[in-house]
Tab-separated table of C-alpha atoms in Angstrom:
chain	number	residue	atom	x	y	z
A	225	MET	CA	10.741	-22.076	-0.409
A	226	THR	CA	9.116	-18.731	-0.430
A	227	LYS	CA	8.884	-16.943	-3.736
A	228	LYS	CA	11.930	-14.837	-4.385
A	229	PHE	CA	11.464	-11.224	-5.180
A	230	LEU	CA	13.656	-8.174	-5.145
A	231	ALA	CA	12.152	-5.156	-3.410
A	232	VAL	CA	13.543	-1.773	-4.279
A	233	THR	CA	12.045	0.723	-1.821
A	234	LEU	CA	12.118	4.423	-2.391
A	235	VAL	CA	10.867	6.594	0.497
A	236	LEU	CA	10.642	10.311	-0.189
A	237	VAL	CA	9.705	12.443	2.833
A	238	LEU	CA	8.754	16.077	2.208
A	239	ALA	CA	8.371	18.291	5.275
A	240	ALA	CA	8.024	21.544	3.455
A	241	GLY	CA	7.082	25.118	4.153
A	242	PHE	CA	6.566	26.016	0.537
A	243	ALA	CA	5.335	29.506	1.325
A	244	ALA	CA	8.260	30.195	3.638
A	245	VAL	CA	11.119	27.994	2.509
A	246	ALA	CA	13.698	30.600	3.458
A	247	GLN	CA	12.309	30.932	6.986
A	248	ASP	CA	13.452	28.741	9.877
A	249	GLU	CA	10.105	28.592	11.694
A	250	GLU	CA	6.443	29.357	11.100
A	251	ARG	CA	6.026	27.259	7.990
A	252	PRO	CA	2.360	27.273	6.959
A	253	LEU	CA	2.605	24.071	4.902
A	254	THR	CA	4.219	20.854	6.090
A	255	GLY	CA	3.819	17.350	4.841
A	256	THR	CA	5.222	13.946	3.964
A	257	TRP	CA	5.253	11.841	0.844
A	258	GLU	CA	6.219	8.183	1.245
A	259	ASN	CA	6.584	5.778	-1.676
A	260	THR	CA	7.350	2.060	-1.726
A	261	LEU	CA	8.145	0.222	-4.947
A	262	TYR	CA	8.637	-3.548	-5.322
A	263	LEU	CA	10.143	-5.170	-8.412
A	264	ASN	CA	10.324	-8.849	-9.401
A	265	PRO	CA	13.911	-10.205	-9.713
A	266	THR	CA	12.879	-12.995	-12.060
A	267	GLU	CA	12.624	-10.436	-14.835
A	268	PRO	CA	16.024	-9.808	-16.498
A	269	GLU	CA	15.655	-6.034	-16.438
A	270	LEU	CA	13.749	-5.786	-13.131
A	271	VAL	CA	10.874	-3.937	-14.735
A	272	ASP	CA	7.953	-6.166	-13.725
A	273	LEU	CA	6.047	-4.013	-11.250
A	274	VAL	CA	4.592	-6.138	-8.434
A	275	GLU	CA	3.508	-3.627	-5.799
A	276	PHE	CA	3.547	0.128	-5.335
A	277	TYR	CA	2.325	2.120	-2.348
A	278	SER	CA	2.276	5.863	-1.871
A	279	THR	CA	0.973	8.004	0.981
A	280	VAL	CA	0.760	11.789	0.912
A	281	GLU	CA	0.051	13.739	4.090
A	282	GLY	CA	-0.120	17.502	4.437
A	283	THR	CA	-0.988	20.199	6.968
A	284	TYR	CA	-1.645	23.823	6.066
A	285	THR	CA	-2.226	26.575	8.637
A	286	SER	CA	-3.521	30.019	7.755
A	287	GLY	CA	-5.660	32.614	9.480
A	288	GLY	CA	-6.352	30.421	12.504
A	289	LEU	CA	-7.498	27.488	10.349
A	290	THR	CA	-5.611	24.208	10.104
A	291	PHE	CA	-6.257	22.011	7.074
A	292	THR	CA	-5.091	18.396	6.945
A	293	GLY	CA	-5.158	15.867	4.158
A	294	GLU	CA	-4.057	12.298	3.528
A	295	ALA	CA	-4.239	10.310	0.298
A	296	ASP	CA	-3.273	6.651	-0.186
A	297	LEU	CA	-2.407	5.300	-3.609
A	298	ALA	CA	-1.570	1.683	-4.340
A	299	TYR	CA	-0.955	-0.862	-7.019
A	300	ASP	CA	-1.075	-4.408	-5.655
A	301	ASN	CA	-1.761	-7.333	-7.963
A	302	THR	CA	-2.261	-9.614	-4.949
A	303	TYR	CA	-5.081	-7.639	-3.294
A	304	ASP	CA	-6.332	-6.007	-6.497
A	305	TYR	CA	-5.598	-2.420	-5.501
A	306	ASP	CA	-5.057	0.045	-8.298
A	307	GLY	CA	-4.931	3.829	-8.052
A	308	LEU	CA	-6.268	6.071	-5.282
A	309	THR	CA	-7.558	3.857	-2.452
A	310	ASP	CA	-8.344	6.270	0.378
A	311	LEU	CA	-8.708	10.027	0.830
A	312	GLU	CA	-9.178	11.913	4.098
A	313	LEU	CA	-9.555	15.674	4.540
A	314	GLY	CA	-9.884	17.651	7.750
A	315	VAL	CA	-10.110	21.181	9.094
A	316	SER	CA	-9.910	22.578	12.635
A	317	THR	CA	-9.983	25.995	14.272
A	318	SER	CA	-10.617	27.776	17.555
A	319	VAL	CA	-13.072	30.624	18.028
A	320	GLY	CA	-12.696	32.060	21.487
A	321	LEU	CA	-13.432	29.229	23.928
A	322	LEU	CA	-14.874	27.046	21.167
A	323	ASP	CA	-12.763	24.404	19.389
A	324	LEU	CA	-14.115	23.118	16.075
A	325	SER	CA	-12.949	20.249	13.884
A	326	SER	CA	-14.279	18.250	10.958
A	327	THR	CA	-12.984	15.189	9.065
A	328	VAL	CA	-14.312	13.546	5.917
A	329	ASN	CA	-13.075	10.184	4.631
A	330	PHE	CA	-13.639	8.708	1.160
A	331	ASN	CA	-13.167	5.140	-0.015
A	332	THR	CA	-12.246	5.620	-3.644
A	333	GLN	CA	-12.411	1.910	-4.474
A	334	THR	CA	-16.133	1.563	-3.772
A	335	PRO	CA	-16.258	4.595	-4.449
A	336	GLY	CA	-18.021	6.929	-2.052
A	337	LEU	CA	-18.105	8.615	1.327
A	338	GLU	CA	-17.041	6.384	4.226
A	339	TYR	CA	-17.765	8.767	7.098
A	340	TRP	CA	-17.868	12.403	8.122
A	341	THR	CA	-17.232	13.502	11.708
A	342	SER	CA	-17.593	17.016	13.115
A	343	SER	CA	-17.025	18.055	16.696
A	344	ALA	CA	-17.368	21.217	18.761
A	345	SER	CA	-15.822	21.558	22.213
A	346	LEU	CA	-16.315	24.283	24.820
A	347	THR	CA	-14.660	24.577	28.240
A	348	LEU	CA	-16.251	26.723	30.940
A	349	GLY	CA	-15.443	26.711	34.639
A	350	GLY	CA	-13.393	23.528	34.380
A	351	VAL	CA	-16.140	21.602	32.570
A	352	SER	CA	-15.652	20.594	28.936
A	353	ILE	CA	-18.660	20.025	26.686
A	354	THR	CA	-18.040	18.206	23.407
A	355	ASP	CA	-20.577	17.399	20.712
A	356	THR	CA	-19.500	14.934	18.005
A	357	PHE	CA	-21.684	14.383	14.949
A	358	VAL	CA	-21.093	11.361	12.685
A	359	LEU	CA	-22.465	10.638	9.217
A	360	GLN	CA	-21.567	7.098	8.181
A	361	ASP	CA	-21.966	4.729	5.250
A	362	THR	CA	-24.195	1.857	6.440
A	363	SER	CA	-24.512	-0.047	3.175
A	364	ASP	CA	-22.540	-2.999	4.616
A	365	ASN	CA	-23.766	-2.666	8.203
A	366	PRO	CA	-25.487	-5.992	9.095
A	367	ASN	CA	-28.112	-4.185	11.199
A	368	VAL	CA	-28.695	-1.055	9.105
A	369	ASN	CA	-28.939	-1.252	5.329
A	370	ASN	CA	-30.157	2.125	4.234
A	371	GLY	CA	-27.170	3.772	2.587
A	372	PHE	CA	-26.240	6.364	5.214
A	373	GLY	CA	-27.006	6.995	8.868
A	374	ALA	CA	-26.208	9.688	11.429
A	375	GLY	CA	-25.400	9.721	15.125
A	376	MET	CA	-24.191	12.019	17.885
A	377	ASP	CA	-22.017	11.752	21.003
A	378	LEU	CA	-22.647	14.513	23.560
A	379	SER	CA	-20.050	14.367	26.349
A	380	PHE	CA	-19.322	16.289	29.556
A	381	SER	CA	-16.005	16.008	31.380
A	382	GLY	CA	-14.263	17.644	34.297
A	383	GLU	CA	-12.398	17.072	37.529
A	384	THR	CA	-13.669	17.202	41.097
A	385	PRO	CA	-11.812	19.127	43.844
A	386	GLY	CA	-10.544	15.741	45.040
A	387	GLY	CA	-8.823	15.041	41.738
A	388	VAL	CA	-11.351	12.526	40.382
A	389	SER	CA	-11.869	12.746	36.620
A	390	VAL	CA	-15.509	12.495	35.531
A	391	THR	CA	-16.719	11.928	31.960
A	392	VAL	CA	-20.304	11.383	30.798
A	393	ASN	CA	-20.959	10.285	27.212
A	394	ASN	CA	-24.499	10.348	25.800
A	395	TYR	CA	-25.027	8.461	22.544
A	396	PHE	CA	-27.767	9.226	20.049
A	397	GLY	CA	-28.367	7.101	16.955
A	398	MET	CA	-25.065	5.269	17.328
A	399	GLU	CA	-22.853	3.337	19.732
A	400	PRO	CA	-19.094	3.433	20.363
A	401	LEU	CA	-16.874	0.564	19.288
A	402	VAL	CA	-14.737	-1.384	21.730
A	403	ASP	CA	-11.628	-3.366	20.878
A	404	THR	CA	-12.219	-6.989	21.875
A	405	SER	CA	-9.335	-8.365	19.852
A	406	LEU	CA	-8.417	-11.916	20.817
A	407	ARG	CA	-4.802	-11.372	19.888
A	408	SER	CA	-2.019	-11.549	22.466
A	409	ALA	CA	-2.359	-8.999	25.240
A	410	ARG	CA	1.092	-7.729	24.320
A	411	LEU	CA	-0.174	-6.576	20.952
A	412	ASP	CA	-1.674	-3.101	21.018
A	413	TRP	CA	-3.327	-3.257	17.616
A	414	GLY	CA	-6.582	-4.684	16.398
A	415	TYR	CA	-9.860	-3.817	14.759
A	416	ALA	CA	-12.507	-2.287	17.034
A	417	THR	CA	-15.677	-3.671	15.451
A	418	VAL	CA	-17.813	-4.669	18.471
A	419	GLY	CA	-20.575	-2.356	19.673
A	420	LEU	CA	-20.394	-1.417	23.355
A	421	ILE	CA	-24.171	-1.360	23.890
A	422	THR	CA	-25.648	-3.928	21.498
A	423	GLY	CA	-22.642	-6.257	21.622
A	424	THR	CA	-22.875	-6.661	17.844
A	425	ASP	CA	-19.704	-7.844	16.148
A	426	TYR	CA	-19.989	-5.866	12.930
A	427	GLY	CA	-16.963	-7.567	11.438
A	428	TYR	CA	-14.015	-6.135	9.580
A	429	GLY	CA	-15.061	-4.173	6.503
A	430	SER	CA	-18.755	-3.910	7.343
A	431	ILE	CA	-18.466	-0.474	8.950
A	432	PRO	CA	-15.837	2.304	8.763
A	433	TYR	CA	-14.348	1.392	12.143
A	434	TYR	CA	-11.815	4.251	12.035
A	435	SER	CA	-14.689	6.589	12.867
A	436	GLY	CA	-14.963	4.873	16.267
A	437	TYR	CA	-18.757	4.436	16.064
A	438	ALA	CA	-21.460	2.282	14.490
A	439	ILE	CA	-24.958	3.455	13.539
A	440	VAL	CA	-27.857	1.603	15.239
A	441	ASP	CA	-31.575	1.830	14.514
A	442	ASP	CA	-33.343	-0.498	16.998
A	443	HIS	CA	-34.324	0.015	20.624
A	444	GLY	CA	-35.602	-3.376	21.652
A	445	SER	CA	-33.889	-6.519	22.874
A	446	VAL	CA	-35.312	-8.278	19.803
A	447	GLN	CA	-35.204	-6.193	16.651
A	448	THR	CA	-38.523	-6.074	14.830
A	449	ALA	CA	-39.937	-3.804	12.206
A	450	SER	CA	-42.000	-1.989	14.840
A	451	SER	CA	-38.943	-1.275	16.990
A	452	ASP	CA	-36.820	0.203	14.214
A	453	TYR	CA	-35.888	3.847	13.984
A	454	SER	CA	-34.709	5.618	10.915
A	455	PRO	CA	-30.871	5.388	10.854
A	456	SER	CA	-30.749	9.179	11.028
A	457	SER	CA	-33.367	9.897	13.686
A	458	LEU	CA	-30.743	10.459	16.434
A	459	GLN	CA	-32.759	8.455	18.962
A	460	TYR	CA	-31.321	8.068	22.456
A	461	VAL	CA	-29.175	4.930	22.640
A	462	GLY	CA	-27.274	5.050	25.921
A	463	SER	CA	-25.045	6.866	28.420
A	464	LYS	CA	-21.678	5.941	29.874
A	465	LEU	CA	-20.262	7.390	33.099
A	466	THR	CA	-16.496	7.061	33.597
A	467	LEU	CA	-14.664	7.872	36.840
A	468	GLU	CA	-10.877	7.769	37.065
A	469	ASN	CA	-8.241	8.424	39.743
A	470	LEU	CA	-10.433	6.942	42.468
A	471	SER	CA	-8.791	5.541	45.597
A	472	LEU	CA	-9.873	3.509	48.608
A	473	GLY	CA	-7.120	3.085	51.142
A	474	CYS	CA	-4.110	1.667	49.294
A	475	CYS	CA	-6.164	0.679	46.226
A	476	ASP	CA	-6.458	2.932	43.181
A	477	PHE	CA	-9.275	2.089	40.782
A	478	SER	CA	-11.546	3.355	38.026
A	479	ASN	CA	-15.253	2.883	37.403
A	480	GLU	CA	-17.401	2.640	34.275
A	481	THR	CA	-21.208	2.527	34.385
A	482	LEU	CA	-23.399	2.033	31.333
A	483	PHE	CA	-27.111	2.736	30.848
A	484	SER	CA	-29.050	2.100	27.627
A	485	GLU	CA	-32.519	2.727	26.292
A	486	MET	CA	-32.644	-0.933	25.294
A	487	ASN	CA	-32.144	-2.456	28.770
A	488	GLY	CA	-31.869	0.383	31.275
A	489	PHE	CA	-29.005	-0.310	33.682
A	490	GLU	CA	-26.440	-2.436	31.854
A	491	TYR	CA	-23.462	-2.750	34.224
A	492	THR	CA	-21.037	-1.013	36.502
A	493	LEU	CA	-17.400	-2.067	36.301
A	494	PHE	CA	-14.592	-1.422	38.781
A	495	GLU	CA	-11.027	-1.988	37.562
A	496	PHE	CA	-7.941	-1.892	39.766
A	497	THR	CA	-4.322	-3.010	39.995
A	498	ILE	CA	-2.596	-4.489	43.049
A	499	GLU	CA	1.196	-4.555	43.120
A	500	SER	CA	3.054	-6.535	45.750
A	501	THR	CA	5.703	-4.657	47.727
A	502	SER	CA	7.681	-7.803	48.530
A	503	LEU	CA	7.103	-10.059	45.501
A	504	PRO	CA	7.399	-9.436	41.732
A	505	LEU	CA	3.646	-10.079	41.428
A	506	THR	CA	0.904	-7.842	40.018
A	507	LEU	CA	-2.835	-8.523	40.013
A	508	ASP	CA	-5.155	-6.708	37.602
A	509	GLY	CA	-8.677	-6.942	38.982
A	510	ALA	CA	-12.183	-6.374	37.644
A	511	LEU	CA	-15.397	-6.305	39.673
A	512	LYS	CA	-18.544	-6.138	37.536
A	513	PHE	CA	-22.202	-5.788	38.522
A	514	THR	CA	-25.121	-6.384	36.144
A	515	PRO	CA	-28.850	-6.406	37.065
A	516	GLN	CA	-28.749	-10.176	37.716
A	517	THR	CA	-25.074	-11.032	38.286
A	518	LYS	CA	-21.906	-10.034	40.071
A	519	SER	CA	-18.469	-11.234	38.985
A	520	ILE	CA	-14.891	-10.689	40.040
A	521	SER	CA	-11.719	-11.707	38.254
A	522	LEU	CA	-7.998	-11.303	38.829
A	523	THR	CA	-5.326	-11.504	36.158
A	524	PRO	CA	-1.932	-12.260	37.681
A	525	SER	CA	1.386	-11.319	36.125
A	526	ILE	CA	4.949	-11.644	37.328
A	527	ASP	CA	7.912	-9.367	36.641
A	528	THR	CA	11.076	-11.381	36.111
A	529	GLY	CA	13.476	-8.820	34.657
A	530	TRP	CA	16.928	-8.370	36.094
A	531	ALA	CA	19.250	-5.740	34.603
A	532	CYS	CA	19.770	-6.708	30.929
A	533	PHE	CA	18.165	-10.155	31.418
A	534	THR	CA	14.409	-10.569	30.914
A	535	VAL	CA	12.256	-13.656	31.361
A	536	TYR	CA	8.871	-13.694	29.599
A	537	THR	CA	6.275	-15.481	31.692
A	538	ASP	CA	2.592	-16.327	31.785
A	539	LEU	CA	0.646	-17.368	34.877
A	540	SER	CA	-2.016	-19.894	33.902
A	541	GLY	CA	-5.148	-20.527	35.923
A	542	VAL	CA	-8.434	-18.872	36.820
A	543	LEU	CA	-8.755	-16.411	39.677
A	544	GLY	CA	-12.324	-15.253	40.010
A	545	ASN	CA	-15.994	-16.064	40.321
A	546	ASP	CA	-18.434	-15.483	37.496
A	547	GLY	CA	-20.978	-18.186	38.168
A	548	PRO	CA	-20.600	-21.602	36.536
A	549	SER	CA	-18.814	-20.175	33.484
A	550	MET	CA	-15.665	-19.064	35.293
A	551	THR	CA	-14.701	-20.054	38.839
A	552	GLY	CA	-11.295	-20.676	40.312
A	553	ASP	CA	-8.885	-19.743	43.065
A	554	THR	CA	-5.656	-21.419	41.977
A	555	ILE	CA	-2.752	-20.505	39.730
A	556	ASN	CA	-2.098	-23.782	37.963
A	557	GLY	CA	1.369	-23.054	36.717
A	558	LEU	CA	4.035	-20.628	35.620
A	559	GLU	CA	4.900	-20.842	31.935
A	560	ILE	CA	8.311	-19.574	30.871
A	561	GLU	CA	7.622	-18.355	27.340
A	562	GLY	CA	11.164	-17.203	26.647
A	563	PHE	CA	14.002	-14.980	27.705
A	564	ALA	CA	16.119	-12.126	26.406
A	565	ILE	CA	19.496	-10.506	26.959
A	566	THR	CA	19.405	-6.909	25.735
A	567	GLY	CA	21.675	-3.905	25.370
A	568	VAL	CA	25.028	-5.585	25.920
A	569	GLU	CA	27.770	-3.234	24.655
A	570	LEU	CA	30.459	-4.896	22.556
A	571	GLY	CA	32.870	-2.252	21.394
A	572	HIS	CA	31.010	0.165	19.126
A	573	VAL	CA	27.801	-1.901	18.938
A	574	THR	CA	25.159	-3.409	21.216
A	575	PHE	CA	24.140	-7.068	21.203
A	576	SER	CA	20.701	-8.471	22.072
A	577	SER	CA	19.325	-11.995	22.021
A	578	TYR	CA	15.665	-13.076	22.150
A	579	THR	CA	14.734	-16.753	22.573
A	580	ALA	CA	11.222	-18.240	22.554
A	581	LEU	CA	10.746	-21.586	24.300
A	582	GLY	CA	8.407	-24.485	23.551
A	583	SER	CA	5.736	-23.704	20.969
A	584	ASN	CA	6.069	-19.952	21.489
A	585	THR	CA	7.507	-17.563	18.895
A	586	LEU	CA	9.009	-14.098	18.900
A	587	TYR	CA	5.479	-12.734	18.452
A	588	THR	CA	4.641	-14.176	21.869
A	589	LEU	CA	7.546	-12.372	23.495
A	590	GLU	CA	7.427	-8.923	21.965
A	591	GLY	CA	4.451	-8.842	19.631
A	592	TYR	CA	4.927	-6.789	16.494
A	593	ASN	CA	8.247	-5.385	17.655
A	594	PHE	CA	9.643	-8.166	15.460
A	595	TYR	CA	7.382	-7.588	12.466
A	596	PRO	CA	7.468	-9.166	9.941
A	597	HIS	CA	9.663	-12.042	11.169
A	598	GLY	CA	8.047	-12.830	14.514
A	599	THR	CA	7.215	-16.438	13.603
A	600	TYR	CA	10.788	-17.558	14.290
A	601	ASP	CA	12.096	-18.898	17.611
A	602	GLU	CA	15.266	-16.929	18.176
A	603	LEU	CA	16.934	-13.696	17.170
A	604	PHE	CA	20.462	-12.340	17.529
A	605	ARG	CA	20.516	-8.570	16.958
A	606	ILE	CA	23.504	-6.241	16.553
A	607	GLU	CA	22.890	-2.483	16.530
A	608	LYS	CA	25.145	0.547	16.468
A	609	LEU	CA	25.499	2.804	19.484
A	610	ASP	CA	23.537	6.070	19.380
A	611	LYS	CA	26.672	8.215	19.521
A	612	TYR	CA	27.648	7.258	15.963
A	613	PRO	CA	26.025	8.848	12.850
A	614	LEU	CA	25.719	5.554	10.945
A	615	ASP	CA	22.550	3.695	11.853
A	616	PHE	CA	22.565	-0.033	11.179
A	617	THR	CA	20.924	-3.219	12.437
A	618	LEU	CA	21.930	-6.808	11.685
A	619	ASP	CA	19.423	-9.534	12.591
A	620	THR	CA	20.070	-13.271	12.518
A	621	TYR	CA	16.928	-15.414	12.889
A	622	PHE	CA	16.809	-19.064	13.897
A	623	ASP	CA	13.958	-21.523	13.350
A	624	MET	CA	14.363	-24.379	15.819
A	625	SER	CA	11.018	-25.947	14.879
A	626	ASN	CA	11.231	-26.277	11.097
A	627	SER	CA	14.629	-25.381	9.733
A	628	GLN	CA	16.666	-26.677	6.810
A	629	GLY	CA	19.767	-24.597	7.479
A	630	ILE	CA	22.884	-25.324	9.482
A	631	PHE	CA	22.539	-24.435	13.188
A	632	ASP	CA	18.825	-23.818	12.448
A	633	LEU	CA	19.696	-20.614	10.599
A	634	ALA	CA	16.542	-19.229	8.976
A	635	LEU	CA	17.132	-15.641	7.839
A	636	PHE	CA	19.688	-12.821	7.751
A	637	ALA	CA	18.177	-9.314	7.697
A	638	GLY	CA	20.258	-6.161	7.688
A	639	SER	CA	19.497	-2.476	7.290
A	640	MET	CA	21.656	0.643	7.254
A	641	ALA	CA	20.935	4.367	7.111
A	642	TYR	CA	23.267	7.345	6.997
A	643	GLU	CA	22.193	10.946	7.601
A	644	ILE	CA	24.131	13.103	5.161
A	645	ASP	CA	22.731	16.269	6.701
A	646	GLU	CA	19.475	17.477	8.222
A	647	GLU	CA	17.709	17.163	4.873
A	648	PHE	CA	19.057	13.958	3.311
A	649	THR	CA	19.214	10.408	4.627
A	650	ILE	CA	20.104	7.390	2.512
A	651	GLY	CA	19.900	3.735	3.434
A	652	THR	CA	19.736	0.180	2.231
A	653	GLY	CA	18.534	-3.198	3.437
A	654	VAL	CA	18.788	-6.859	2.524
A	655	GLU	CA	17.161	-10.152	3.494
A	656	VAL	CA	18.862	-13.474	2.715
A	657	GLU	CA	17.790	-17.034	3.503
A	658	PRO	CA	20.570	-19.648	3.859
A	659	VAL	CA	18.585	-22.070	1.682
A	660	GLY	CA	16.445	-19.764	-0.460
A	661	GLY	CA	19.055	-17.109	-1.152
A	662	LEU	CA	18.276	-13.428	-1.690
A	663	GLN	CA	14.699	-12.611	-0.702
A	664	GLU	CA	14.600	-8.839	-0.592
A	665	PHE	CA	16.743	-5.815	-1.264
A	666	SER	CA	15.702	-2.303	-0.353
A	667	PHE	CA	16.947	1.209	-0.928
A	668	THR	CA	15.703	4.233	1.015
A	669	PHE	CA	16.043	7.911	0.298
A	670	ASP	CA	14.614	10.415	2.786
A	671	TYR	CA	14.391	14.106	2.054
A	672	SER	CA	12.958	16.804	4.294
A	673	PHE	CA	12.906	20.577	4.227
């Protein structure tokens, strides 16, 4: 049985124009303040603080300048957070045709500067020129261990008369990060910690990945002391050419070509999508050329949705040729991962049902749309219709793989919110297990002005 705890959640949202409260528009200061407080129910008076999270965000505009700020505070005895954990400040403005912005981020637990990014963008004759400068903490970088390092991304972008979008990025002293998350393709979140040019997996926590870049200091295929640069020398690292909205007959595609100082020509990649006009079949294709290889791969998918009924499927098999590592021309099988019936109106509410089959779970079907209870097999959901002011959701989860409850009942989760007026919204929520009893209770209070 999971540990019982009572969560009392207080969310206070401030969207304020403090300098012009009496005005309807043109508020120079706006912001939000969100707080979450958890209390332990095992204490008789519910005063044992377990977790507390608070996030303050603000935007102030004056004289053509826009200032932004975000501060995260937390107390978490599980992850040993206490006090101010993260602080980010930014400023942006426009001077004629020139757009300027700057962001600085501090990790207050270490403490110290995580990264500082500044960019300047100019558009002339349909061509945009953007220069992004990055100063980054490299103390945990596995390849650079010199405290701080700097890099620059100089990009040019525009559109041809034929409608083709062209972007050229030139990297100096750093490389961009690419998201190579191995999570389900239906999940759109992950940590981008892999370098596009070096292929280094820096790992979570080793670099401030929110900056989008990683500092590099070598320019050889094998890093040696003689091939190292200073982490702030802004040496040339590579260039990436991106073409979009290309077409060849009935096929629309995009192209990405990468060059680096380390290896010269790295690759050119063509990506395209083929949709059948007579079958519910889609093929996502990739054709990639490197100096010594050529590979092609197709990822098939099938659309099996009819009205309010959806079938979640996965086509297994290999379609492509990438030498001995990946060859195949056959779809081995069609896996039915689950199905759903959604949006069925029953009086004043709508009913939806999601069912995962086999070893799959709700995470497989809809990813984090079911957070945090996606590990269950089935969900019955009742929601109010949009035309009513009371907002409520009642979820009933079933665990058909490892359940101790009648009919495989695993969890009841309900939430309700009522908008008193444009400024005040109150709500509550509860989670109850048939075997474990009350797991969580929440109260929300939203205020905006």
